[in-house]
Every structure is written in C-alpha cells, then in structure tokens.
PDB file of C-alpha atoms in Angstrom:
ATOM      1  CA  MET A   9     148.448 149.622  88.093  1.00  0.00           C
ATOM      2  CA  ASN A  10     151.043 146.958  87.783  1.00  0.00           C
ATOM      3  CA  PRO A  11     151.766 145.998  84.268  1.00  0.00           C
ATOM      4  CA  ALA A  12     153.598 143.007  85.275  1.00  0.00           C
ATOM      5  CA  ARG A  13     150.855 141.767  87.303  1.00  0.00           C
ATOM      6  CA  ALA A  14     148.111 141.677  85.126  1.00  0.00           C
ATOM      7  CA  GLY A  15     145.820 138.788  84.712  1.00  0.00           C
ATOM      8  CA  PHE A  16     145.317 136.146  87.357  1.00  0.00           C
ATOM      9  CA  THR A  17     148.007 133.730  89.079  1.00  0.00           C
ATOM     10  CA  LEU A  18     147.841 130.362  88.212  1.00  0.00           C
ATOM     11  CA  LEU A  19     147.065 129.269  92.493  1.00  0.00           C
ATOM     12  CA  GLU A  20     144.311 131.682  91.826  1.00  0.00           C
ATOM     13  CA  ILE A  21     142.551 130.200  89.075  1.00  0.00           C
ATOM     14  CA  VAL A  22     143.221 126.734  90.390  1.00  0.00           C
ATOM     15  CA  ILE A  23     141.160 127.610  93.702  1.00  0.00           C
ATOM     16  CA  VAL A  24     138.236 129.344  91.661  1.00  0.00           C
ATOM     17  CA  PHE A  25     137.763 125.654  89.433  1.00  0.00           C
ATOM     18  CA  ALA A  26     138.326 123.841  93.206  1.00  0.00           C
ATOM     19  CA  VAL A  27     135.578 125.902  94.226  1.00  0.00           C
ATOM     20  CA  THR A  28     133.183 125.666  91.312  1.00  0.00           C
ATOM     21  CA  LEU A  29     133.562 122.018  91.468  1.00  0.00           C
ATOM     22  CA  ILE A  30     132.626 122.133  95.273  1.00  0.00           C
ATOM     23  CA  LEU A  31     129.738 123.626  94.272  1.00  0.00           C
ATOM     24  CA  CYS A  32     128.722 121.642  91.074  1.00  0.00           C
ATOM     25  CA  ALA A  33     128.981 118.649  92.746  1.00  0.00           C
ATOM     26  CA  ALA A  34     126.889 119.991  95.516  1.00  0.00           C
ATOM     27  CA  VAL A  35     123.962 120.472  92.879  1.00  0.00           C
ATOM     28  CA  TYR A  36     124.296 117.740  91.159  1.00  0.00           C
ATOM     29  CA  GLY A  37     123.999 115.901  94.543  1.00  0.00           C
ATOM     30  CA  LEU A  38     120.814 117.628  95.456  1.00  0.00           C
ATOM     31  CA  ALA A  39     119.113 116.966  92.123  1.00  0.00           C
ATOM     32  CA  GLY A  40     119.923 112.809  92.852  1.00  0.00           C
ATOM     33  CA  THR A  41     118.724 113.263  96.276  1.00  0.00           C
ATOM     34  CA  GLY A  42     115.195 114.715  94.665  1.00  0.00           C
ATOM     35  CA  GLY A  43     114.625 112.405  91.656  1.00  0.00           C
ATOM     36  CA  ALA A  44     114.868 109.833  94.342  1.00  0.00           C
ATOM     37  CA  ALA A  45     112.370 111.136  96.324  1.00  0.00           C
ATOM     38  CA  LEU A  46     110.333 112.138  93.232  1.00  0.00           C
ATOM     39  CA  SER A  47     110.315 108.182  91.877  1.00  0.00           C
ATOM     40  CA  SER A  48     109.584 107.096  95.295  1.00  0.00           C
ATOM     41  CA  SER A  49     106.420 109.102  95.477  1.00  0.00           C
ATOM     42  CA  SER A  50     105.392 108.271  92.539  1.00  0.00           C
ATOM     43  CA  ILE A  51     105.464 104.334  93.351  1.00  0.00           C
ATOM     44  CA  GLN A  52     103.706 105.017  96.530  1.00  0.00           C
ATOM     45  CA  SER A  53     101.078 107.075  94.505  1.00  0.00           C
ATOM     46  CA  ASP A  54     100.346 104.750  91.918  1.00  0.00           C
ATOM     47  CA  LEU A  55     100.528 101.309  94.805  1.00  0.00           C
ATOM     48  CA  ASP A  56      97.763 103.797  96.835  1.00  0.00           C
ATOM     49  CA  ASN A  57      96.059 104.063  92.963  1.00  0.00           C
ATOM     50  CA  SER A  58      96.354 100.545  92.343  1.00  0.00           C
ATOM     51  CA  LEU A  59      94.118  99.706  95.632  1.00  0.00           C
ATOM     52  CA  ARG A  60      91.928 101.924  95.087  1.00  0.00           C
ATOM     53  CA  GLN A  61      90.490 101.492  91.946  1.00  0.00           C
ATOM     54  CA  GLY A  62      90.365  97.809  93.328  1.00  0.00           C
ATOM     55  CA  VAL A  63      88.651  98.802  96.140  1.00  0.00           C
ATOM     56  CA  GLU A  64      85.947 100.955  94.478  1.00  0.00           C
ATOM     57  CA  SER A  65      85.362  98.446  91.616  1.00  0.00           C
ATOM     58  CA  MET A  66      84.379  95.804  93.869  1.00  0.00           C
ATOM     59  CA  ILE A  67      82.131  98.101  95.588  1.00  0.00           C
ATOM     60  CA  SER A  68      80.327  99.300  92.963  1.00  0.00           C
ATOM     61  CA  GLU A  69      79.575  95.254  91.813  1.00  0.00           C
ATOM     62  CA  VAL A  70      79.363  94.059  95.399  1.00  0.00           C
ATOM     63  CA  GLY A  71      76.524  96.916  96.085  1.00  0.00           C
ATOM     64  CA  GLN A  72      74.235  95.324  93.387  1.00  0.00           C
ATOM     65  CA  SER A  73      73.868  91.504  95.148  1.00  0.00           C
ATOM     66  CA  GLY A  74      72.402  90.230  97.676  1.00  0.00           C
ATOM     67  CA  ALA A  75      74.404  89.286 101.080  1.00  0.00           C
ATOM     68  CA  GLY A  76      72.632  86.047 100.460  1.00  0.00           C
ATOM     69  CA  THR A  77      74.926  85.248  97.507  1.00  0.00           C
ATOM     70  CA  PHE A  78      77.590  85.046  98.888  1.00  0.00           C
ATOM     71  CA  SER A  79      80.459  82.176  99.005  1.00  0.00           C
ATOM     72  CA  PRO A  80      81.671  80.566 100.764  1.00  0.00           C
ATOM     73  CA  ALA A  81      80.602  81.788 104.191  1.00  0.00           C
ATOM     74  CA  LEU A  82      82.184  85.134 105.478  1.00  0.00           C
ATOM     75  CA  PRO A  83      84.168  84.998 108.910  1.00  0.00           C
ATOM     76  CA  ALA A  84      82.835  88.104 110.875  1.00  0.00           C
ATOM     77  CA  SER A  85      85.209  90.364 111.436  1.00  0.00           C
ATOM     78  CA  LEU A  86      88.882  90.230 109.084  1.00  0.00           C
ATOM     79  CA  PRO A  87      91.403  88.577 108.585  1.00  0.00           C
ATOM     80  CA  GLY A  88      88.419  87.174 106.531  1.00  0.00           C
ATOM     81  CA  ASN A  89      88.100  84.901 103.706  1.00  0.00           C
ATOM     82  CA  SER A  90      90.688  85.256 100.646  1.00  0.00           C
ATOM     83  CA  ALA A  91      87.794  85.097  98.168  1.00  0.00           C
ATOM     84  CA  LEU A  92      84.281  86.543  97.958  1.00  0.00           C
ATOM     85  CA  SER A  93      82.240  85.208  94.838  1.00  0.00           C
ATOM     86  CA  PHE A  94      78.643  86.265  94.327  1.00  0.00           C
ATOM     87  CA  GLN A  95      75.481  87.080  91.956  1.00  0.00           C
ATOM     88  CA  LYS A  96      74.352  90.681  91.007  1.00  0.00           C
ATOM     89  CA  ASN A  97      70.730  91.306  91.315  1.00  0.00           C
ATOM     90  CA  LEU A  98      70.106  91.161  87.516  1.00  0.00           C
ATOM     91  CA  GLY A  99      66.384  92.423  87.957  1.00  0.00           C
ATOM     92  CA  TYR A 100      62.784  91.452  88.941  1.00  0.00           C
ATOM     93  CA  SER A 101      60.596  88.980  86.794  1.00  0.00           C
ATOM     94  CA  GLY A 102      57.103  88.127  88.009  1.00  0.00           C
ATOM     95  CA  GLY A 103      57.786  89.613  91.815  1.00  0.00           C
ATOM     96  CA  THR A 104      61.201  87.247  92.073  1.00  0.00           C
ATOM     97  CA  ILE A 105      64.734  88.512  91.723  1.00  0.00           C
ATOM     98  CA  THR A 106      66.539  87.075  88.295  1.00  0.00           C
ATOM     99  CA  TRP A 107      70.336  86.805  89.432  1.00  0.00           C
ATOM    100  CA  GLY A 108      73.193  87.058  87.388  1.00  0.00           C
ATOM    101  CA  PRO A 109      76.502  84.759  86.733  1.00  0.00           C
ATOM    102  CA  VAL A 110      79.270  83.317  89.733  1.00  0.00           C
ATOM    103  CA  ILE A 111      81.334  86.450  90.032  1.00  0.00           C
ATOM    104  CA  THR A 112      84.319  85.635  91.634  1.00  0.00           C
ATOM    105  CA  TYR A 113      87.069  88.046  93.788  1.00  0.00           C
ATOM    106  CA  GLN A 114      90.388  86.096  94.578  1.00  0.00           C
ATOM    107  CA  PHE A 115      93.574  86.628  95.308  1.00  0.00           C
ATOM    108  CA  GLU A 116      96.394  85.282  92.569  1.00  0.00           C
ATOM    109  CA  TYR A 117      99.904  85.001  92.315  1.00  0.00           C
ATOM    110  CA  GLU A 118     101.481  87.613  89.413  1.00  0.00           C
ATOM    111  CA  PRO A 119     103.035  85.713  86.714  1.00  0.00           C
ATOM    112  CA  GLY A 120     106.827  84.506  87.804  1.00  0.00           C
ATOM    113  CA  GLU A 121     105.572  84.326  91.355  1.00  0.00           C
ATOM    114  CA  THR A 122     104.953  81.000  93.169  1.00  0.00           C
ATOM    115  CA  ASN A 123     103.568  80.039  96.950  1.00  0.00           C
ATOM    116  CA  ASN A 124     107.308  79.248  97.990  1.00  0.00           C
ATOM    117  CA  GLY A 125     108.689  82.127 100.087  1.00  0.00           C
ATOM    118  CA  LEU A 126     111.368  83.241  97.677  1.00  0.00           C
ATOM    119  CA  ASP A 127     111.200  86.346  95.224  1.00  0.00           C
ATOM    120  CA  ASP A 128     110.705  83.959  92.019  1.00  0.00           C
ATOM    121  CA  ASN A 129     110.568  87.468  89.930  1.00  0.00           C
ATOM    122  CA  ASN A 130     113.103  89.104  91.530  1.00  0.00           C
ATOM    123  CA  ASN A 131     111.869  92.388  91.995  1.00  0.00           C
ATOM    124  CA  GLY A 132     112.713  92.452  95.576  1.00  0.00           C
ATOM    125  CA  VAL A 133     108.999  91.379  97.006  1.00  0.00           C
ATOM    126  CA  VAL A 134     108.332  87.903  98.579  1.00  0.00           C
ATOM    127  CA  ASP A 135     105.293  86.017  96.342  1.00  0.00           C
ATOM    128  CA  GLU A 136     103.109  89.324  95.766  1.00  0.00           C
ATOM    129  CA  GLY A 137     100.133  89.049  93.367  1.00  0.00           C
ATOM    130  CA  ILE A 138      97.479  90.310  92.333  1.00  0.00           C
ATOM    131  CA  LEU A 139      93.053  90.791  92.229  1.00  0.00           C
ATOM    132  CA  VAL A 140      91.463  89.515  90.318  1.00  0.00           C
ATOM    133  CA  ARG A 141      88.099  89.373  89.079  1.00  0.00           C
ATOM    134  CA  ILE A 142      86.516  85.997  87.725  1.00  0.00           C
ATOM    135  CA  GLU A 143      83.398  86.153  85.756  1.00  0.00           C
ATOM    136  CA  GLY A 144      82.670  82.167  83.626  1.00  0.00           C
ATOM    137  CA  SER A 145      85.931  82.090  81.479  1.00  0.00           C
ATOM    138  CA  ARG A 146      86.646  85.722  81.403  1.00  0.00           C
ATOM    139  CA  ARG A 147      89.020  87.081  84.322  1.00  0.00           C
ATOM    140  CA  ARG A 148      90.314  90.810  84.677  1.00  0.00           C
ATOM    141  CA  VAL A 149      92.902  92.241  87.196  1.00  0.00           C
ATOM    142  CA  LEU A 150      91.628  94.685  89.192  1.00  0.00           C
ATOM    143  CA  CYS A 151      94.980  95.874  91.017  1.00  0.00           C
ATOM    144  CA  LYS A 152      98.502  95.404  91.211  1.00  0.00           C
ATOM    145  CA  TRP A 153     101.158  94.539  93.462  1.00  0.00           C
ATOM    146  CA  VAL A 154      98.815  92.749  96.016  1.00  0.00           C
ATOM    147  CA  LYS A 155     101.433  91.223  99.417  1.00  0.00           C
ATOM    148  CA  GLU A 156     100.107  87.847  99.593  1.00  0.00           C
ATOM    149  CA  GLY A 157      97.368  87.923 102.269  1.00  0.00           C
ATOM    150  CA  GLY A 158      96.609  90.757 101.330  1.00  0.00           C
ATOM    151  CA  VAL A 159      93.342  90.625 100.174  1.00  0.00           C
ATOM    152  CA  GLN A 160      90.763  89.945 102.963  1.00  0.00           C
ATOM    153  CA  PHE A 161      86.896  89.805 103.167  1.00  0.00           C
ATOM    154  CA  ALA A 162      84.705  89.815 105.866  1.00  0.00           C
ATOM    155  CA  LEU A 163      80.833  89.891 106.634  1.00  0.00           C
ATOM    156  CA  SER A 164      79.118  91.195 109.872  1.00  0.00           C
ATOM    157  CA  GLY A 165      75.302  90.849 109.691  1.00  0.00           C
ATOM    158  CA  ARG A 166      74.458  92.945 106.597  1.00  0.00           C
ATOM    159  CA  LYS A 167      78.200  94.923 106.686  1.00  0.00           C
ATOM    160  CA  LEU A 168      80.929  93.960 104.556  1.00  0.00           C
ATOM    161  CA  THR A 169      84.238  94.171 105.025  1.00  0.00           C
ATOM    162  CA  ILE A 170      87.418  94.511 101.894  1.00  0.00           C
ATOM    163  CA  ARG A 171      91.001  95.019 102.626  1.00  0.00           C
ATOM    164  CA  ILE A 172      93.373  95.102 100.008  1.00  0.00           C
ATOM    165  CA  GLU A 173      97.176  95.303 101.237  1.00  0.00           C
ATOM    166  CA  GLY A 174     100.064  96.107  98.559  1.00  0.00           C
ATOM    167  CA  ILE A 175     103.955  96.410  98.945  1.00  0.00           C
ATOM    168  CA  ARG A 176     106.251  97.252  96.068  1.00  0.00           C
ATOM    169  CA  ARG A 177     109.905  98.300  96.093  1.00  0.00           C
ATOM    170  CA  ASP A 178     111.576 101.057  93.977  1.00  0.00           C
ATOM    171  CA  LYS A 179     115.041 100.673  91.783  1.00  0.00           C
ATOM    172  CA  ASN A 180     116.568 101.610  95.284  1.00  0.00           C
ATOM    173  CA  ARG A 181     115.568  98.194  97.444  1.00  0.00           C
ATOM    174  CA  ARG A 182     112.833 100.271  99.607  1.00  0.00           C
ATOM    175  CA  THR A 183     109.966  98.871 100.976  1.00  0.00           C
ATOM    176  CA  HIS A 184     106.385 100.852  99.784  1.00  0.00           C
ATOM    177  CA  THR A 185     103.521  99.105 101.593  1.00  0.00           C
ATOM    178  CA  ALA A 186      99.754 100.198 101.267  1.00  0.00           C
ATOM    179  CA  PHE A 187      95.946  99.356 102.384  1.00  0.00           C
ATOM    180  CA  GLN A 188      92.487  99.911 101.405  1.00  0.00           C
ATOM    181  CA  GLU A 189      89.770  99.338 104.020  1.00  0.00           C
ATOM    182  CA  THR A 190      86.102  99.928 103.583  1.00  0.00           C
ATOM    183  CA  THR A 191      82.777  98.367 105.621  1.00  0.00           C
ATOM    184  CA  PHE A 192      79.881  99.216 103.377  1.00  0.00           C
ATOM    185  CA  HIS A 193      76.009  98.109 104.422  1.00  0.00           C
ATOM    186  CA  VAL A 194      74.794  95.103 101.219  1.00  0.00           C
ATOM    187  CA  PRO A 195      71.602  94.249 100.392  1.00  0.00           C
ATOM    188  CA  GLN A 196      70.357  90.887 101.223  1.00  0.00           C
TER     189      GLN A 196
END
C-alpha cells in the first residue's frame, strides 16, 4: 500500500456526491408522483362515495312512497326532471293510507356558485352544486360535488330511475367525474 495514497481524491468524493444526489432526486420524484396519485385516488373515492350515499338515501325513502304521489309528472326516460317531490306511506288507518308530508329532492347550487357559466368559487368547476332533501322547513344535504344538470329522475310505469352525476377537481387541476344510477320498482 502506498502511504502517500491513503484516503480518497477530491474527484472521487465529487463523483460519489453527484451519484448520491441523483439517487435522492429520483427517490423524491417517485415519492411525489405516488403522493399525487394517492391524493387523486382519494378525491375520486370521496366523489364516488358522496354520490352513492345520496342515491342510497333516496332509495330507502322513495321505496316507502307511492308513484301516485310523485310530482311533477316525470318523463319515462332520462334525461328526466331535476327535482322529485313525493309523500311517504306512514301506515294505514281505517283501510286508507296515511301519507306523510311532502319531501323534495332537488339540485341546488353550492354556496358561492350561481347559474352563470362561470367558476364563481374558483375551484375549477363551473356551476356545480349539491343534492338536497327538503321536508317542510328542514333542509339536508344528501351529496355534494353534483354536476350542473346532474340530478335526474324518470318514471316508466312503476320503474323509477335516479341518476346523479358528480364532478370535482384535485389540487393538480385534474377533473374527476362519476355517476350513480339505479332503477327500482316503487309501490302504486
């Protein structure tokens, strides 16, 4: 071993440093891409869940109604009406049905949004809204991130079709869309 040659040269240290820096940058880049994909997946999942919960809430209540209580009159196919009002069957008294108060499902614009073709709340989506349930003076949001025109009801015979379309943008300005649609029989 040459005693004058103990240790590393400056060139060797610079090369090792450069290789380490490149490896760290590659790992950081992969972690950033994975984080963005995870965030995007989470937003899509939230959108899907919101729409699914909205449809499930409506199915459980509308299933207790009678098609004869629907108003306004619904078209036989989609695109249908953007609102549905009905009454639930509360039971029978003296051989006749006792109907509950009128319940309405309808699209409303999100706070900060108006029907003007613009992105009023600066979230990257134009004129989006919510699906609400109204009973008397009580109002409850069933699902959010609903696309304008994305709530539709149609009735063919006793088959009610409900469709909700949603739209949302993530922080990287990617648009996520989803829909939930179901058709089921309602009592007369």
